Short mmCIF file of N, CA and C in Angstrom, two decimals:
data_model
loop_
_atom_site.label_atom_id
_atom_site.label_comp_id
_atom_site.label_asym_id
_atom_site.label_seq_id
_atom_site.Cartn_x
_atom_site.Cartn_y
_atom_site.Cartn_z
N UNK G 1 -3.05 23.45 -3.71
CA UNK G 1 -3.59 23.25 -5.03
C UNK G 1 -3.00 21.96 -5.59
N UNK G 2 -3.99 21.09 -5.84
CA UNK G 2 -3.31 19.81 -6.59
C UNK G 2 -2.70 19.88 -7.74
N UNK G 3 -2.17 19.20 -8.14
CA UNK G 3 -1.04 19.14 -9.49
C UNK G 3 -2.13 17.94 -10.54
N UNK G 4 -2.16 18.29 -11.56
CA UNK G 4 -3.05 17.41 -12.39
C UNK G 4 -2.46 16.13 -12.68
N UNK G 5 -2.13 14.95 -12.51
CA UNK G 5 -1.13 13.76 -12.53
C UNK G 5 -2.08 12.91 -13.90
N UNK G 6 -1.26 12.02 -14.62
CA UNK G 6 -1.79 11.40 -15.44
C UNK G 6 -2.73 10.78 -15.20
N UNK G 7 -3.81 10.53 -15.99
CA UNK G 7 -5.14 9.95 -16.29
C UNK G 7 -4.86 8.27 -15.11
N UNK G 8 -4.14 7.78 -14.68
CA UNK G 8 -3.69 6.43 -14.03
C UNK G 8 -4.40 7.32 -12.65
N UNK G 9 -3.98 8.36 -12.09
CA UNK G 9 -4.04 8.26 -11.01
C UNK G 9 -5.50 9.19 -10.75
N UNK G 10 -6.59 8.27 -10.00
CA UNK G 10 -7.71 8.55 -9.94
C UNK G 10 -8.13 9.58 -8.88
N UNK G 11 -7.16 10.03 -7.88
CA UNK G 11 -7.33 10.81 -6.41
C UNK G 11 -6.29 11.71 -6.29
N UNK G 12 -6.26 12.76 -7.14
CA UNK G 12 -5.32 13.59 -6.92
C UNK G 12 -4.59 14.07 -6.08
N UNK G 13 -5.79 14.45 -4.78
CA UNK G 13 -5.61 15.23 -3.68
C UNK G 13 -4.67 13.94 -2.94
N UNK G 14 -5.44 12.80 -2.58
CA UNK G 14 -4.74 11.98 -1.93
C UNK G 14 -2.98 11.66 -2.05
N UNK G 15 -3.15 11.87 -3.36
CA UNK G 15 -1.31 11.45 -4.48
C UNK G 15 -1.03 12.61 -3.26
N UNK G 16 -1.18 14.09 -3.95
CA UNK G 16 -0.21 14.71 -3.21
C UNK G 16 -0.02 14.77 -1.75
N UNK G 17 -0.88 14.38 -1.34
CA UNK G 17 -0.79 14.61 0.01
C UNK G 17 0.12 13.39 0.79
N UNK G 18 0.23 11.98 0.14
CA UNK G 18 0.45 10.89 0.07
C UNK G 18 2.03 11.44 0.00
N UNK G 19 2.64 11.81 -1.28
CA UNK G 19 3.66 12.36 -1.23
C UNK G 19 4.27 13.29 -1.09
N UNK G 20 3.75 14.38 -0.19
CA UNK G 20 4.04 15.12 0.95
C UNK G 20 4.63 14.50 2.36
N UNK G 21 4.24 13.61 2.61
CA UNK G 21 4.76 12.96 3.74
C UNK G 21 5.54 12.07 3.49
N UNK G 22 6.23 12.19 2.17
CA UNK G 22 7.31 10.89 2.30
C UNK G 22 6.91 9.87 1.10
N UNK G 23 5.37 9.44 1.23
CA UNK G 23 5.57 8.13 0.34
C UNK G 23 6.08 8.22 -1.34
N UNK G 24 6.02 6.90 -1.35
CA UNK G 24 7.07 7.00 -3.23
C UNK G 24 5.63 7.20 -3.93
N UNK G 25 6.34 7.43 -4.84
CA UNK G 25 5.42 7.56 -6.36
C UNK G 25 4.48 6.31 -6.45
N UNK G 26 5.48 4.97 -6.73
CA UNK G 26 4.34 3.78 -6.70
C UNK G 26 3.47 3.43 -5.09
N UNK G 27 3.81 3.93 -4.40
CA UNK G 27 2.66 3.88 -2.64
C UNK G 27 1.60 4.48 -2.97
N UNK G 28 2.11 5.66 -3.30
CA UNK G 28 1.11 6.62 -2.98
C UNK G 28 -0.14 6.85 -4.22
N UNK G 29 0.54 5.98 -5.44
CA UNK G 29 -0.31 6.02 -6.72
C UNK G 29 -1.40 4.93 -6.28
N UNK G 30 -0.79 3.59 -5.50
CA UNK G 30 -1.60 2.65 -5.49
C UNK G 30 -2.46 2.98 -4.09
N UNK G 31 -2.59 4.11 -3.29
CA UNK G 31 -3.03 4.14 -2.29
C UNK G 31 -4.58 5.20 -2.91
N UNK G 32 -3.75 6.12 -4.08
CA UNK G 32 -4.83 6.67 -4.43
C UNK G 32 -5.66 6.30 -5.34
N UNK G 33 -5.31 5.45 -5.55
CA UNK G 33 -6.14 4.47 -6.86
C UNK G 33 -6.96 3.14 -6.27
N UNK G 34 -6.57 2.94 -5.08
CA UNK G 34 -7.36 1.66 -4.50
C UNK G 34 -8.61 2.37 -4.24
N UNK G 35 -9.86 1.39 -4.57
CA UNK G 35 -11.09 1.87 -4.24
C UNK G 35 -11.43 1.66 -2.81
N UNK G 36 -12.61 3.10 -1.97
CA UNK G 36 -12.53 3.24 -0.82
C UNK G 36 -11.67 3.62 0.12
N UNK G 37 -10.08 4.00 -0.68
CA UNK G 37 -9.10 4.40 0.54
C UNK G 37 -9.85 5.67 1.05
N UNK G 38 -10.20 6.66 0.64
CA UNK G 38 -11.27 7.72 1.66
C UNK G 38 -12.07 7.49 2.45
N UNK G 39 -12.52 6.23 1.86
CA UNK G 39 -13.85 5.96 3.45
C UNK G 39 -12.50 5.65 4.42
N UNK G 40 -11.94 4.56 4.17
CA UNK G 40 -11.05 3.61 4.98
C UNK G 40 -10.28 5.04 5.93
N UNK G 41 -9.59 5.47 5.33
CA UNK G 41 -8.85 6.59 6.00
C UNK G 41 -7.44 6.33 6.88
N UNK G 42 -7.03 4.79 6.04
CA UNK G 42 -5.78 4.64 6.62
C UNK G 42 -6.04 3.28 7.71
N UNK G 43 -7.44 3.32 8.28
CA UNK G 43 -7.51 2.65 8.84
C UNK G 43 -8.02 0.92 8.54
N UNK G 44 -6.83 0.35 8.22
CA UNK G 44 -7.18 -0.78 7.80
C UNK G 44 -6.72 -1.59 8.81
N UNK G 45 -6.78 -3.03 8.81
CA UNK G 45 -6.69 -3.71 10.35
C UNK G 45 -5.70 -3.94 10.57
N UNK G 46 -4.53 -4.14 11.71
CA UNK G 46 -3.76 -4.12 12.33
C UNK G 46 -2.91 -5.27 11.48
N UNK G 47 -1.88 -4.85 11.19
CA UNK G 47 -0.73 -5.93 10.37
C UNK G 47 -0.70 -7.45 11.58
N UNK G 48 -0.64 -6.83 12.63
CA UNK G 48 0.28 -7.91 13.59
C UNK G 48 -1.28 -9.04 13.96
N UNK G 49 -2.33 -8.45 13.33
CA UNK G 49 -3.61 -9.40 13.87
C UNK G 49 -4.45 -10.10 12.42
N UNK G 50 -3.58 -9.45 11.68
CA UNK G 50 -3.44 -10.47 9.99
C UNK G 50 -2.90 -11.99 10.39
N UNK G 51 -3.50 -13.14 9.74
CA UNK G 51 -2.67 -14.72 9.63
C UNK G 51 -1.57 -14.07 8.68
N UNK G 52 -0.82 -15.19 8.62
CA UNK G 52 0.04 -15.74 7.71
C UNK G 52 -0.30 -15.42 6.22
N UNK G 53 -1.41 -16.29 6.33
CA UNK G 53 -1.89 -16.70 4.72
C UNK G 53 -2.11 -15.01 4.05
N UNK G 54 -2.94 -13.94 5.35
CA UNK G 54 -3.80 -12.93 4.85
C UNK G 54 -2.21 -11.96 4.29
N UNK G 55 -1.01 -12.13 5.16
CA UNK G 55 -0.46 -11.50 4.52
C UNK G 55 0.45 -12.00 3.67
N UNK G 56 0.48 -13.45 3.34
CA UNK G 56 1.28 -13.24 2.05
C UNK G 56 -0.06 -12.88 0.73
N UNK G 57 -1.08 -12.87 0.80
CA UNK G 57 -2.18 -12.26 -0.38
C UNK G 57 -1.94 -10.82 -0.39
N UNK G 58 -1.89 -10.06 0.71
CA UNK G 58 -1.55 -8.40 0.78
C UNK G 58 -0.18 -8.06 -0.33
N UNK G 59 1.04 -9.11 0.12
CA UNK G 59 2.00 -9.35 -0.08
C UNK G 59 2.02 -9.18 -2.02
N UNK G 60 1.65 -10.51 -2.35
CA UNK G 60 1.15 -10.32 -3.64
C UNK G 60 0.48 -9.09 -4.15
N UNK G 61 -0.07 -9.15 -3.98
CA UNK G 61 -1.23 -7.42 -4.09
C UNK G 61 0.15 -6.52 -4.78
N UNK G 62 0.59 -5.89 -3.66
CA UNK G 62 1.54 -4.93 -3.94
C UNK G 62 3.05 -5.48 -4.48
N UNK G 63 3.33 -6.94 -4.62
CA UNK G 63 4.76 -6.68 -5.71
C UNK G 63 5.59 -7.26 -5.00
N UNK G 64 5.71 -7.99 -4.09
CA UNK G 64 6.72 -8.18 -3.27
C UNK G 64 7.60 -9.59 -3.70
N UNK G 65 8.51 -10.02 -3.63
CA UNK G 65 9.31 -10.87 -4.29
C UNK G 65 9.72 -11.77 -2.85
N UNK G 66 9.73 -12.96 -3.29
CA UNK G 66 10.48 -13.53 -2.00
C UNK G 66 9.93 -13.65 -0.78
N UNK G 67 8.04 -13.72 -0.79
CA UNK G 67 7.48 -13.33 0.12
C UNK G 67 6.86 -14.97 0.74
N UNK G 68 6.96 -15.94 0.20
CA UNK G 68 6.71 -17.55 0.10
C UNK G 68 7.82 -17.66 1.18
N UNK G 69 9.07 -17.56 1.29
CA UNK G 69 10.06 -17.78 2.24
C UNK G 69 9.86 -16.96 3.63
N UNK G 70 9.31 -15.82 3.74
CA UNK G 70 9.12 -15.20 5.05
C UNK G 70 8.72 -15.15 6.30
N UNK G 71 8.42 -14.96 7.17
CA UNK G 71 8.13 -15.67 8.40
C UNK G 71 7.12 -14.12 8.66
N UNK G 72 6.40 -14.24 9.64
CA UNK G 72 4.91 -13.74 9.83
C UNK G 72 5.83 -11.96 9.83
N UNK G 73 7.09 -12.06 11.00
CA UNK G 73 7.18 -10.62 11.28
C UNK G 73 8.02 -9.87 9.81
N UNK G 74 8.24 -10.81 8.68
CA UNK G 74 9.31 -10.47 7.63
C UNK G 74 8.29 -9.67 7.04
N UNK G 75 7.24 -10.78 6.98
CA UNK G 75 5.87 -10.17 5.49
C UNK G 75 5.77 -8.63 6.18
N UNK G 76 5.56 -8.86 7.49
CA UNK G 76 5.09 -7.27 8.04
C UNK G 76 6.09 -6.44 8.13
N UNK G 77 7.49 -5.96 7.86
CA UNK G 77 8.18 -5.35 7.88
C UNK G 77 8.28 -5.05 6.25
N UNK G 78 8.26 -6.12 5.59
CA UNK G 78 8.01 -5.92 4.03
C UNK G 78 7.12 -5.34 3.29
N UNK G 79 5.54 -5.51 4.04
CA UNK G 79 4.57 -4.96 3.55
C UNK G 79 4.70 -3.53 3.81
N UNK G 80 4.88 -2.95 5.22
CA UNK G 80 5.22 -1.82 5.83
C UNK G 80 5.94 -0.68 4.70
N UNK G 81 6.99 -1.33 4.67
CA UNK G 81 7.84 -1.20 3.77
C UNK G 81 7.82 -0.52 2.45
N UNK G 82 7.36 -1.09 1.82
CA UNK G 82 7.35 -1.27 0.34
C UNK G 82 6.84 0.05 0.02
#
């Protein structure tokens, strides 16, 4: 049974299930709030077959600090990450 979460978070089911397995509060809010994560289903394209450029924009997206200095495998351990 889902838990009713504030009016921000648009995919209930996803939140909890999101943080059932671990992810934080801000992952799993922005995973259930991005449009299409249900079609997508996780499956988005392979970090390691992203450029440079594509992941410092991902990078931005989600918040990351210090991501202009990184080298291809940093962004992807960072993005991973976060």
């Amino acid at each position: 049974m889902t838990k009713e979460h504030r009016k921000q978070i648009k995919d209930d089911a996803t939140y909890d299930a999101l943080r059932r397995q671990g992810a934080s509060k801000e992952k799993a809010a922005r995973i259930a709030n991005s449009p299409g994560a249900s079609r997508r289903g996780g499956l988005a394209s392979n970090l390691n077959e992203r450029s440079r450029i594509e992941l410092l924009e991902q990078a931005k997206k989600i918040g990351i600090s210090g991501r202009h200095s990184m080298r291809k495998n940093e962004l992807i351990n960072a993005i991973r990450n976060h």
